[in-house]
Amino acid sequence: MGVRPHFPQKAGRRRPGREGGGRTRSERGRDPHPRPTADLPPRPAPETLTYFRRALEALKEAPETGEERELLIHNVLKELEPQAQALATDRVGSGMLQELLSCSPPDPLSRLLAALLPHLRSVACHRSGAHVLQSVLLQLPRFPGALAKEEEGDGKDGDPGTLEELVLKLAAEVREAFVLYSGDTHGSFVVRTLLQVLGGTVLESEIARPRGPQSLEGQRAPVQEWKPASFEVPGTFLSCLQELSTCFLKDISVFITDKVSSFCLQVALQVLHRKLPKACARLCDSVIKYLSTRNSAADGSPLLLFLRDQTSSRLLEQVLLVSEPSWLQTLFENHFQGQLQALASHPIANFPLQRLLDAITTPQLLSQVFEELSPALEAILAQGHTGVIIALVGACRRVGTHQAQILQLLLEAFHCAEPPSRQVACVPLFGSLTAYEVYYELEEEDVPSEHKVEVAVARPLGEMTVPGSLLLQHLLHFSTPGPVLRSLTSMEGAQLLALAQSPAGSHVLDAVLTSSTLTRKQRRRVLRPLKGHYVALACSRHGSRVLDAIWNEATLGNRKEIAAELGEQNQELMRDPFGHHVARNVALGSFLKRPRDWEQQQEAVAKRRKALSAILGD
């Protein structure tokens, strides 16, 4: 075999500077869109900030719900309306406004938005102001019924109108200067949030991104997480979203080549894919047609050049993820076929290739991709592009084909296919992304040697990597994960304990417990060596989570064994923060003092779980 690599792993997504066709703004010519040159925004008066601070303190003491709280918020925001712009564009004022908005009823929210709209450009393109506008828009999922409802105002001329009208007015102003807002570092966040709200879809990636007045410097303010991913919106919102999608078509070159603007197009594709699939398809087609007519590539489609570019490759990743199966097949045949190995080895192009693999849902396309990539599997691993291999294995799991072949190729790539005795070592090798000879520190003359069980048992488990853990999780969901299952079963208690206590390795045991292809008997065989290590598991951050999962799946007899072992060191458990949680989950105090009551309680829990499983068809 010659080479004995320790397969390098990549921590996250690393993008080289401008390799493979990327160009700086100066190299592309003049700025594709001018930046706003608004005057400096006004500063809020010190007494206003003091008033605001005291109002927030009073709000914390008010009841969590009820008219008193709503009236307080209404009065505070009404008092601050004249200085809405100054507060929104002030670092401190912005943070306080966002805190107040997170619990505001619809009427004060409408008034604040109405007060900000006349100053939209200066607020939306401001570091702090953009976050306030985002916060306003992200409150809408809390009360979709209020969007088209006339708010209960004063009944006077100062009525700001419905939230629906105000959001549509904001969208109309953004549409008039769409390229400007989309290309501004701060304004682009507002555009992206607006697109989601119009589509009634708050994307998970946007929920997870922390927001706050200092988010651009890395000091991120806390943000309320929105659990619903979708919410009802008026038909006028979808019509407006349709109109905004045409703005991308008018200046498609800007949205493809400019890094900031491109993020807006990526979010638009995700929202349109869910709500307006035809508009999404038109945008995708426009992107591919534009790129296909640019610089020609000597080794194939012109698209290959942009797959290697830092900005356009990210956009192409999103295009691949929202493409329909038939269109994806055509895209592969016209642009990707014959180039997969070169893309897999490129530091940037391997990422869009991963998204292509993630998007595959048909056996035909997977077979074509597998035939082209499989001969280079070990070389791809040696280059550190493990994400490509994980995506390929995930496609095999999802589609249900080529599973035995990819598993055999992995065994060969990690040098544990021959002699067959080495296969029992595949879990620590896959998990640590290390070839057999490197893991066991073998000399040249020892290759290839039989696997020595006594040496493997005495050796501590190697460090589990995140990519290696993901690889093993996919393999455990294969229809026949034979070698992986045998390898797990051969592990000693100390090794399995180390796996459970590892941040990445603990998720491998999650896969053991959740895989639909493993029987209860097979799970018990894998987890049996943990007996005698339950206290160590309970007193570990990640091990305690694994023990909770084992407990939830355990029979009454197994629960008695676990509780009895934990009860022997009850005091140690109660002193440990993680052990204390496990003891409470197991009801250890009841088990030790009233074992009969504990057993009856556990039997009742088991019956409820069995009944629920029958209802759900599990």
Coordinates of C-alpha atoms in Angstrom, one line a residue:
M1 CA 0.0 0.0 0.0
G2 CA 3.0 2.3 0.4
V3 CA 1.6 5.4 1.9
R4 CA 0.3 5.3 5.5
P5 CA -1.4 8.6 6.0
H6 CA -3.0 10.1 9.1
F7 CA -6.0 11.6 7.2
P8 CA -6.1 15.3 8.1
Q9 CA -9.4 16.8 9.2
K10 CA -10.6 20.3 8.5
A11 CA -12.1 22.2 11.3
G12 CA -15.1 23.9 9.7
R13 CA -15.1 25.4 6.3
R14 CA -11.9 27.1 5.3
R15 CA -11.8 29.3 2.3
P16 CA -8.5 30.5 0.8
G17 CA -8.2 34.2 0.0
R18 CA -8.8 34.6 -3.8
E19 CA -7.7 31.3 -5.2
G20 CA -9.2 29.8 -8.3
G21 CA -10.6 32.8 -10.2
G22 CA -11.8 35.1 -7.4
R23 CA -11.3 38.7 -8.0
T24 CA -11.1 41.8 -5.8
R25 CA -13.5 44.6 -6.2
S26 CA -10.8 46.8 -7.9
E27 CA -10.1 44.0 -10.4
R28 CA -13.7 43.8 -11.4
G29 CA -13.8 47.5 -12.2
R30 CA -16.0 50.1 -10.5
D31 CA -18.2 49.4 -7.6
P32 CA -21.3 47.5 -8.9
H33 CA -23.5 49.7 -6.7
P34 CA -22.9 52.9 -4.8
R35 CA -22.8 52.9 -1.0
P36 CA -25.2 55.3 0.8
T37 CA -23.7 58.5 1.9
A38 CA -26.3 59.6 4.5
D39 CA -25.6 62.3 7.0
L40 CA -24.6 61.2 10.5
P41 CA -27.7 60.2 12.4
P42 CA -28.9 62.2 15.4
R43 CA -27.8 61.2 18.9
P44 CA -30.4 60.5 21.6
A45 CA -30.5 62.8 24.6
P46 CA -28.9 61.4 27.8
E47 CA -32.2 61.9 29.7
T48 CA -33.9 59.8 27.1
L49 CA -31.5 56.9 27.6
T50 CA -32.0 57.2 31.4
Y51 CA -35.7 57.2 31.0
F52 CA -35.5 54.1 28.7
R53 CA -33.3 52.3 31.2
R54 CA -35.6 52.9 34.1
A55 CA -38.6 51.8 32.0
L56 CA -36.9 48.5 31.3
E57 CA -36.2 48.0 35.0
A58 CA -39.9 48.7 35.7
L59 CA -40.8 46.2 32.9
K60 CA -38.8 43.5 34.7
E61 CA -40.9 44.0 37.8
A62 CA -44.2 44.0 36.0
P63 CA -46.3 40.8 35.5
E64 CA -45.1 38.7 32.7
T65 CA -48.4 38.9 30.9
G66 CA -51.5 41.1 31.2
E67 CA -52.8 44.5 30.4
E68 CA -50.5 46.2 32.9
R69 CA -47.4 45.0 31.0
E70 CA -48.8 45.8 27.6
L71 CA -49.8 49.3 28.7
L72 CA -46.3 50.0 30.1
I73 CA -44.7 48.9 26.8
H74 CA -47.2 51.0 24.8
N75 CA -46.6 54.1 26.9
V76 CA -42.8 53.8 26.7
L77 CA -42.6 53.3 23.0
K78 CA -45.1 56.1 22.4
E79 CA -43.0 58.4 24.5
L80 CA -39.9 57.5 22.5
E81 CA -41.5 57.7 19.0
P82 CA -40.1 61.2 18.4
Q83 CA -36.5 59.9 19.0
A84 CA -37.0 56.5 17.3
Q85 CA -34.3 57.2 14.7
A86 CA -31.8 58.5 17.3
L87 CA -32.4 55.5 19.6
A88 CA -32.2 52.9 16.7
T89 CA -28.8 54.2 15.5
D90 CA -27.3 54.5 19.0
R91 CA -25.4 51.5 20.3
V92 CA -27.0 51.5 23.7
G93 CA -30.4 52.7 22.6
S94 CA -30.5 50.0 19.9
G95 CA -29.9 47.3 22.4
M96 CA -32.6 48.5 24.8
L97 CA -35.1 48.9 21.9
Q98 CA -34.5 45.3 20.8
E99 CA -35.0 44.1 24.4
L100 CA -38.3 46.0 24.5
L101 CA -39.4 44.8 21.1
S102 CA -39.0 41.1 22.0
C103 CA -42.1 41.4 24.3
S104 CA -44.0 44.2 22.5
P105 CA -47.7 43.8 21.4
P106 CA -48.5 44.7 17.8
D107 CA -49.8 48.3 18.3
P108 CA -46.5 49.8 19.7
L109 CA -44.6 47.8 17.2
S110 CA -46.6 49.4 14.3
R111 CA -46.0 52.8 15.7
L112 CA -42.2 52.3 16.0
L113 CA -42.0 50.9 12.5
A114 CA -44.0 53.9 11.2
A115 CA -41.6 56.3 13.0
L116 CA -38.6 54.6 11.4
L117 CA -39.8 54.4 7.8
P118 CA -39.2 58.1 6.9
H119 CA -35.5 57.5 7.9
L120 CA -35.3 54.0 6.4
R121 CA -32.0 54.4 4.5
S122 CA -30.1 56.0 7.4
V123 CA -31.4 53.3 9.8
A124 CA -31.2 50.2 7.6
C125 CA -27.6 51.0 6.5
H126 CA -26.5 51.6 10.1
R127 CA -24.7 49.0 12.2
S128 CA -27.2 49.4 15.1
G129 CA -30.2 50.5 13.2
A130 CA -30.2 47.4 11.0
H131 CA -30.6 45.2 14.0
V132 CA -33.5 47.2 15.3
L133 CA -35.3 46.8 11.9
Q134 CA -34.5 43.1 11.9
S135 CA -35.9 42.8 15.4
V136 CA -39.1 44.6 14.4
L137 CA -39.6 42.2 11.4
L138 CA -38.8 39.1 13.5
Q139 CA -41.6 39.9 15.9
L140 CA -44.2 39.2 13.2
P141 CA -44.3 35.4 13.7
R142 CA -45.5 36.0 17.2
F143 CA -48.9 37.5 16.0
P144 CA -49.6 36.7 12.3
G145 CA -53.3 37.3 12.9
A146 CA -52.5 41.0 13.6
L147 CA -50.8 41.6 10.2
A148 CA -54.0 42.6 8.4
K149 CA -56.0 43.6 11.4
E150 CA -56.7 47.2 12.2
E151 CA -54.9 48.0 15.4
E152 CA -56.7 49.4 18.4
G153 CA -55.2 52.9 18.3
D154 CA -56.3 56.2 19.6
G155 CA -58.8 56.6 16.7
K156 CA -57.1 59.8 15.7
D157 CA -55.1 61.0 12.8
G158 CA -51.9 59.5 14.2
D159 CA -53.0 55.9 13.5
P160 CA -50.0 54.3 11.8
G161 CA -52.0 51.7 9.8
T162 CA -51.9 47.9 9.9
L163 CA -48.6 46.0 10.2
E164 CA -49.4 44.6 6.7
E165 CA -49.4 48.1 5.2
L166 CA -46.3 49.1 7.0
V167 CA -44.3 46.0 6.0
L168 CA -45.4 46.5 2.4
K169 CA -44.4 50.1 2.5
L170 CA -41.0 49.1 3.8
A171 CA -40.7 46.5 1.0
A172 CA -41.6 49.1 -1.6
E173 CA -38.9 51.5 -0.5
V174 CA -36.4 48.7 -0.4
R175 CA -37.4 47.7 -3.9
E176 CA -36.8 51.2 -5.2
A177 CA -33.1 51.0 -4.2
F178 CA -32.8 47.2 -4.1
V179 CA -29.2 47.0 -5.3
L180 CA -28.1 49.6 -2.8
Y181 CA -29.7 47.9 0.3
S182 CA -28.6 44.4 -0.8
G183 CA -25.0 45.5 -1.3
D184 CA -24.7 47.4 2.0
T185 CA -23.0 45.5 4.8
H186 CA -25.8 46.3 7.2
G187 CA -28.7 46.9 4.8
S188 CA -28.3 43.4 3.5
F189 CA -29.3 41.9 6.8
V190 CA -32.6 43.9 6.6
V191 CA -33.2 42.7 3.1
R192 CA -32.6 39.1 4.1
T193 CA -35.0 39.3 7.0
L194 CA -37.6 41.1 4.9
L195 CA -37.5 38.3 2.3
Q196 CA -38.1 35.7 5.1
V197 CA -41.0 37.6 6.6
L198 CA -42.7 38.2 3.3
G199 CA -42.4 34.4 2.6
G200 CA -43.6 33.5 6.1
T201 CA -40.4 31.5 6.6
V202 CA -37.8 32.2 9.2
L203 CA -34.8 30.1 8.2
E204 CA -33.0 28.0 10.8
S205 CA -29.7 29.5 9.8
E206 CA -31.1 33.0 10.4
I207 CA -32.6 32.0 13.7
A208 CA -29.3 30.7 14.9
R209 CA -27.3 33.8 13.9
P210 CA -26.9 36.0 17.0
R211 CA -28.0 39.6 16.6
G212 CA -27.2 42.7 18.5
P213 CA -25.8 46.1 18.3
Q214 CA -22.2 44.8 18.4
S215 CA -22.6 41.6 16.4
L216 CA -20.2 42.7 13.7
E217 CA -17.4 42.9 16.2
G218 CA -18.0 39.5 17.7
Q219 CA -19.6 40.7 20.9
R220 CA -23.1 39.2 20.3
A221 CA -26.1 40.3 22.2
P222 CA -28.6 37.5 23.3
V223 CA -31.4 36.9 20.8
Q224 CA -34.7 35.3 21.3
E225 CA -35.0 32.0 19.3
W226 CA -38.0 31.6 17.1
K227 CA -39.3 28.0 17.3
P228 CA -41.8 28.2 14.4
A229 CA -40.0 28.0 11.1
S230 CA -43.2 29.0 9.2
F231 CA -46.1 31.3 9.8
E232 CA -49.1 32.5 8.0
V233 CA -48.8 35.7 5.9
P234 CA -51.3 37.6 3.8
G235 CA -51.4 37.0 0.1
T236 CA -50.1 40.5 -0.5
F237 CA -46.8 39.4 1.1
L238 CA -46.2 36.6 -1.3
S239 CA -47.1 38.9 -4.2
C240 CA -44.5 41.4 -2.9
L241 CA -42.0 38.6 -2.5
Q242 CA -42.6 37.6 -6.2
E243 CA -41.9 41.3 -7.2
L244 CA -38.7 41.4 -5.2
S245 CA -37.5 38.2 -6.9
T246 CA -37.6 40.0 -10.2
C247 CA -35.2 42.6 -8.8
F248 CA -32.5 39.9 -8.7
L249 CA -33.1 39.1 -12.3
K250 CA -32.6 42.7 -13.4
D251 CA -29.1 42.9 -11.9
I252 CA -28.1 39.2 -11.8
S253 CA -24.4 39.9 -12.4
V254 CA -24.2 42.0 -9.2
F255 CA -25.9 39.4 -7.1
I256 CA -23.6 36.7 -8.4
T257 CA -20.2 38.5 -8.1
D258 CA -20.6 40.8 -5.1
K259 CA -20.1 38.9 -1.8
V260 CA -22.6 40.9 0.3
S261 CA -25.3 41.0 -2.3
S262 CA -24.9 37.3 -3.0
F263 CA -26.1 36.5 0.6
C264 CA -29.4 38.1 -0.2
L265 CA -29.8 36.0 -3.3
Q266 CA -29.0 32.9 -1.3
V267 CA -31.7 33.6 1.3
A268 CA -34.1 34.4 -1.5
L269 CA -33.5 31.0 -3.1
Q270 CA -34.3 29.2 0.2
V271 CA -37.5 31.2 0.9
L272 CA -38.7 30.9 -2.7
H273 CA -38.0 27.2 -2.8
R274 CA -40.5 26.8 0.1
K275 CA -43.1 29.3 -1.0
L276 CA -42.8 30.1 -4.7
P277 CA -41.0 27.2 -6.4
K278 CA -41.5 28.5 -9.9
A279 CA -39.9 31.8 -9.1
C280 CA -37.0 29.9 -7.4
A281 CA -36.5 27.8 -10.6
R282 CA -36.4 31.0 -12.7
L283 CA -33.7 32.4 -10.5
C284 CA -31.6 29.2 -10.5
D285 CA -31.9 29.1 -14.3
S286 CA -30.8 32.7 -14.6
V287 CA -27.8 32.1 -12.4
I288 CA -26.6 29.1 -14.4
K289 CA -27.2 30.7 -17.7
Y290 CA -25.3 33.8 -16.7
L291 CA -22.3 31.8 -15.4
S292 CA -22.3 29.4 -18.4
T293 CA -21.8 32.3 -20.7
R294 CA -18.8 33.8 -18.9
N295 CA -15.2 32.9 -19.1
S296 CA -14.7 29.6 -20.9
A297 CA -12.8 26.8 -19.2
A298 CA -10.3 24.7 -21.2
D299 CA -11.1 21.5 -19.2
G300 CA -14.9 21.7 -19.4
S301 CA -17.9 23.8 -18.6
P302 CA -17.4 27.5 -17.9
L303 CA -19.3 26.8 -14.7
L304 CA -16.2 25.1 -13.3
L305 CA -14.3 28.4 -13.0
F306 CA -17.1 29.8 -10.7
L307 CA -17.2 26.6 -8.6
R308 CA -13.6 27.5 -7.6
D309 CA -14.5 31.1 -6.8
Q310 CA -15.0 32.1 -3.2
T311 CA -18.2 34.2 -3.7
S312 CA -20.0 32.5 -6.6
S313 CA -19.3 29.0 -5.2
R314 CA -21.4 29.7 -2.2
L315 CA -24.3 30.8 -4.4
L316 CA -23.9 27.7 -6.5
E317 CA -24.1 25.6 -3.4
Q318 CA -27.5 27.1 -2.6
V319 CA -28.6 26.6 -6.2
L320 CA -27.8 22.9 -6.0
L321 CA -29.7 22.5 -2.7
V322 CA -32.9 24.0 -4.0
S323 CA -32.8 22.2 -7.4
E324 CA -35.4 19.7 -8.4
P325 CA -34.2 16.1 -9.1
S326 CA -34.7 16.3 -12.8
W327 CA -33.0 19.7 -13.1
L328 CA -30.1 18.5 -10.9
Q329 CA -29.6 15.5 -13.2
T330 CA -29.4 17.9 -16.2
L331 CA -27.0 20.2 -14.3
F332 CA -24.7 17.3 -13.5
E333 CA -24.6 16.0 -17.1
N334 CA -24.0 19.4 -18.6
H335 CA -21.4 20.8 -16.1
F336 CA -20.2 18.3 -13.5
Q337 CA -19.8 15.0 -15.2
G338 CA -16.1 14.0 -15.6
Q339 CA -14.9 16.7 -13.3
L340 CA -15.8 15.3 -9.8
Q341 CA -12.4 14.2 -8.8
A342 CA -10.8 17.5 -9.7
L343 CA -13.6 19.3 -7.8
A344 CA -13.1 17.1 -4.8
S345 CA -9.4 17.9 -4.5
H346 CA -9.9 21.7 -4.9
P347 CA -9.9 23.8 -1.6
I348 CA -13.0 25.7 -2.6
A349 CA -14.8 23.6 -5.2
N350 CA -15.1 20.6 -2.9
F351 CA -17.8 22.5 -0.9
P352 CA -20.3 22.9 -3.8
L353 CA -19.5 19.2 -4.6
Q354 CA -20.6 18.3 -1.1
R355 CA -23.9 20.2 -1.6
L356 CA -24.4 18.3 -4.9
L357 CA -24.1 15.1 -2.9
D358 CA -26.4 16.4 -0.2
A359 CA -29.1 17.1 -2.9
I360 CA -29.0 13.7 -4.6
T361 CA -32.3 11.8 -4.1
T362 CA -32.3 9.4 -7.1
P363 CA -30.4 6.1 -7.6
Q364 CA -29.5 7.0 -11.2
L365 CA -27.6 10.2 -10.3
L366 CA -26.0 8.6 -7.2
S367 CA -24.7 5.7 -9.4
Q368 CA -23.1 8.2 -11.9
V369 CA -21.5 10.2 -9.1
F370 CA -20.4 7.1 -7.2
E371 CA -18.7 5.6 -10.2
E372 CA -16.7 8.7 -10.8
L373 CA -15.7 9.5 -7.2
S374 CA -15.2 6.0 -5.6
P375 CA -11.7 5.3 -7.2
A376 CA -10.4 8.5 -5.6
L377 CA -11.8 7.9 -2.1
E378 CA -8.5 7.4 -0.3
A379 CA -6.8 10.3 -2.1
I380 CA -9.7 12.6 -1.1
L381 CA -9.3 11.6 2.5
A382 CA -5.5 12.1 2.4
Q383 CA -6.1 15.7 1.1
G384 CA -8.2 16.4 4.2
H385 CA -11.5 16.9 2.3
T386 CA -13.4 14.5 4.5
G387 CA -16.6 16.5 4.0
V388 CA -16.9 15.1 0.5
I389 CA -16.6 11.5 1.8
I390 CA -19.2 12.1 4.5
A391 CA -21.6 13.7 2.0
L392 CA -21.1 10.6 -0.3
V393 CA -21.7 8.2 2.5
G394 CA -24.8 10.3 3.6
A395 CA -26.1 10.0 0.0
C396 CA -25.7 6.2 0.1
R397 CA -27.6 6.1 3.4
R398 CA -30.4 8.4 2.1
V399 CA -30.9 6.8 -1.3
G400 CA -30.2 3.2 0.0
T401 CA -27.8 2.1 -2.7
H402 CA -24.0 1.4 -2.9
Q403 CA -23.8 0.9 0.8
A404 CA -21.8 -2.3 0.8
Q405 CA -19.5 -0.9 -1.8
I406 CA -18.7 2.4 0.1
L407 CA -18.1 0.5 3.3
Q408 CA -15.7 -1.8 1.6
L409 CA -13.9 1.2 0.0
L410 CA -13.6 2.8 3.4
L411 CA -12.1 -0.3 4.9
E412 CA -9.5 -0.3 2.1
A413 CA -8.8 3.4 2.4
F414 CA -8.1 3.0 6.2
H415 CA -6.0 -0.1 5.5
C416 CA -8.2 -2.4 7.6
A417 CA -9.9 -4.5 4.9
E418 CA -7.1 -7.1 4.6
P419 CA -6.3 -9.3 6.5
P420 CA -10.0 -9.6 7.6
S421 CA -9.0 -9.6 11.3
R422 CA -8.2 -5.9 11.0
Q423 CA -11.9 -5.0 10.3
V424 CA -12.7 -5.2 13.9
A425 CA -10.6 -2.0 14.4
C426 CA -12.6 0.1 12.0
V427 CA -14.5 2.2 14.6
P428 CA -11.4 3.8 16.2
L429 CA -9.8 4.2 12.8
F430 CA -12.9 5.9 11.2
G431 CA -13.5 8.0 14.3
S432 CA -10.0 9.3 14.5
L433 CA -9.5 9.5 10.7
T434 CA -6.3 7.5 11.0
A435 CA -5.0 4.7 8.9
Y436 CA -4.4 1.3 10.6
E437 CA -0.6 1.4 10.6
V438 CA -0.5 4.9 12.0
Y439 CA -3.0 4.3 14.7
Y440 CA -1.2 1.2 16.0
E441 CA 2.3 2.6 15.2
L442 CA 3.5 -0.3 13.1
E443 CA 6.8 -0.5 11.4
E444 CA 7.3 -1.1 7.6
E445 CA 8.0 -4.8 8.1
D446 CA 4.8 -5.3 10.1
V447 CA 2.7 -4.4 7.0
P448 CA 0.3 -6.1 6.4
S449 CA 0.0 -7.9 9.7
E450 CA -2.9 -9.6 11.5
H451 CA -4.8 -7.7 14.0
K452 CA -3.6 -8.4 17.6
V453 CA -6.6 -8.3 19.9
E454 CA -4.6 -8.0 23.1
V455 CA -2.7 -5.0 21.8
A456 CA -6.0 -3.3 20.7
V457 CA -7.6 -3.9 24.0
A458 CA -4.7 -2.5 26.0
R459 CA -4.5 0.7 23.8
P460 CA -6.6 3.7 24.9
L461 CA -9.2 4.9 22.4
G462 CA -7.8 7.5 20.1
E463 CA -9.3 11.0 19.9
M464 CA -12.7 11.0 18.1
T465 CA -13.0 13.8 15.5
V466 CA -16.3 15.4 14.4
P467 CA -16.0 14.3 10.8
G468 CA -15.1 10.7 12.0
S469 CA -18.2 10.7 14.3
L470 CA -20.4 11.9 11.4
L471 CA -19.0 9.1 9.2
L472 CA -19.8 6.4 11.8
Q473 CA -23.3 7.8 12.5
H474 CA -24.1 7.4 8.8
L475 CA -22.6 3.9 8.6
L476 CA -24.6 2.8 11.7
H477 CA -27.8 3.7 9.8
F478 CA -26.9 1.5 6.8
S479 CA -29.1 -1.5 6.2
T480 CA -26.1 -3.8 7.0
P481 CA -23.5 -2.1 9.2
G482 CA -21.8 -5.4 9.9
P483 CA -18.1 -4.4 10.3
V484 CA -18.9 -1.2 12.3
L485 CA -21.2 -3.2 14.6
R486 CA -18.6 -5.9 15.2
S487 CA -16.0 -3.3 15.9
L488 CA -18.2 -1.6 18.5
T489 CA -19.0 -4.9 20.1
S490 CA -15.3 -5.8 20.5
M491 CA -14.5 -2.6 22.5
E492 CA -13.7 -3.0 26.2
G493 CA -15.6 -1.0 28.9
A494 CA -12.8 1.6 29.3
Q495 CA -12.8 2.3 25.5
L496 CA -16.5 2.5 25.3
L497 CA -16.6 4.8 28.3
A498 CA -14.0 7.1 26.6
L499 CA -16.3 7.0 23.5
A500 CA -19.3 8.0 25.5
Q501 CA -17.4 10.8 27.3
S502 CA -16.1 12.3 24.1
P503 CA -18.0 15.3 22.6
A504 CA -17.9 13.8 19.2
G505 CA -17.9 10.1 20.1
S506 CA -21.0 10.3 22.3
H507 CA -23.1 10.9 19.2
V508 CA -21.9 7.6 17.8
L509 CA -23.7 5.9 20.7
D510 CA -26.7 8.1 20.0
A511 CA -26.8 6.5 16.5
V512 CA -26.5 3.0 18.1
L513 CA -29.7 3.8 20.1
T514 CA -31.6 5.4 17.3
S515 CA -30.7 3.3 14.2
S516 CA -33.7 1.5 12.8
T517 CA -31.5 -1.2 11.3
L518 CA -30.1 -2.4 14.7
T519 CA -32.1 -4.8 16.9
R520 CA -32.6 -4.4 20.6
K521 CA -30.3 -7.4 21.1
Q522 CA -27.5 -5.8 19.0
R523 CA -27.8 -2.6 21.0
R524 CA -27.5 -4.5 24.3
R525 CA -24.4 -6.3 23.0
V526 CA -22.8 -3.0 22.1
L527 CA -23.7 -1.2 25.4
R528 CA -23.1 -4.2 27.8
P529 CA -19.4 -3.2 28.5
L530 CA -20.6 0.1 30.1
K531 CA -22.0 -1.9 33.0
G532 CA -19.7 -1.0 36.0
H533 CA -19.0 2.4 34.5
Y534 CA -22.4 4.0 35.0
V535 CA -21.2 6.4 37.8
A536 CA -18.4 7.6 35.6
L537 CA -20.9 8.2 32.8
A538 CA -23.3 10.0 35.1
C539 CA -20.5 12.4 36.3
S540 CA -19.5 13.4 32.7
R541 CA -21.0 16.2 30.6
H542 CA -21.4 14.1 27.5
G543 CA -21.5 10.7 29.2
S544 CA -24.5 11.7 31.3
R545 CA -26.4 12.6 28.2
V546 CA -25.6 9.1 26.8
L547 CA -26.7 7.5 30.0
D548 CA -30.0 9.4 29.9
A549 CA -30.5 8.0 26.3
I550 CA -29.7 4.5 27.5
W551 CA -32.1 4.9 30.4
N552 CA -35.0 6.0 28.1
E553 CA -34.6 2.9 26.0
A554 CA -34.0 0.5 28.8
T555 CA -36.3 -2.3 30.0
L556 CA -37.4 -2.4 33.7
G557 CA -34.8 -5.0 34.4
N558 CA -32.1 -2.9 32.9
R559 CA -33.3 0.1 34.8
K560 CA -33.0 -1.8 38.1
E561 CA -29.4 -2.7 37.3
I562 CA -28.5 0.9 36.4
A563 CA -30.2 2.3 39.5
A564 CA -28.6 -0.2 41.8
E565 CA -25.1 0.6 40.5
L566 CA -25.7 4.3 40.8
G567 CA -27.2 3.9 44.2
E568 CA -23.9 2.5 45.6
Q569 CA -22.3 5.9 45.1
N570 CA -25.3 8.2 45.6
Q571 CA -23.4 10.8 47.6
E572 CA -20.8 11.2 44.9
L573 CA -23.6 11.6 42.3
M574 CA -25.3 14.3 44.4
R575 CA -22.1 16.3 44.7
D576 CA -21.6 16.3 40.9
P577 CA -23.7 18.7 38.7
F578 CA -24.2 16.2 36.0
G579 CA -24.5 13.2 38.4
H580 CA -27.2 15.2 40.3
H581 CA -29.2 15.5 37.1
V582 CA -28.9 11.8 36.4
A583 CA -30.0 10.9 39.9
R584 CA -33.1 13.0 39.6
N585 CA -33.9 11.5 36.2
V586 CA -33.6 8.0 37.6
A587 CA -35.5 8.9 40.7
L588 CA -32.6 7.5 42.7
G589 CA -33.9 8.7 46.0
S590 CA -37.2 6.9 45.6
F591 CA -35.3 3.8 44.4
L592 CA -33.2 3.7 47.6
K593 CA -35.9 4.6 50.1
R594 CA -39.1 3.1 48.5
P595 CA -38.1 0.5 46.0
R596 CA -41.6 -0.9 45.6
D597 CA -43.1 2.5 44.8
W598 CA -40.2 3.2 42.4
E599 CA -40.9 -0.1 40.6
Q600 CA -44.6 0.6 40.2
Q601 CA -43.8 4.1 38.9
Q602 CA -41.3 2.7 36.3
E603 CA -43.9 0.1 35.2
A604 CA -46.4 2.8 34.7
V605 CA -43.9 4.8 32.6
A606 CA -43.1 1.7 30.5
K607 CA -46.8 1.1 29.8
R608 CA -47.4 4.8 28.8
R609 CA -44.4 4.6 26.5
K610 CA -45.6 1.3 24.9
A611 CA -49.1 2.8 24.3
L612 CA -47.6 5.9 22.8
S613 CA -45.4 3.8 20.5
A614 CA -48.4 1.8 19.4
I615 CA -50.3 5.0 18.6
L616 CA -47.4 6.4 16.6
G617 CA -46.8 3.2 14.8
D618 CA -43.3 2.8 16.1

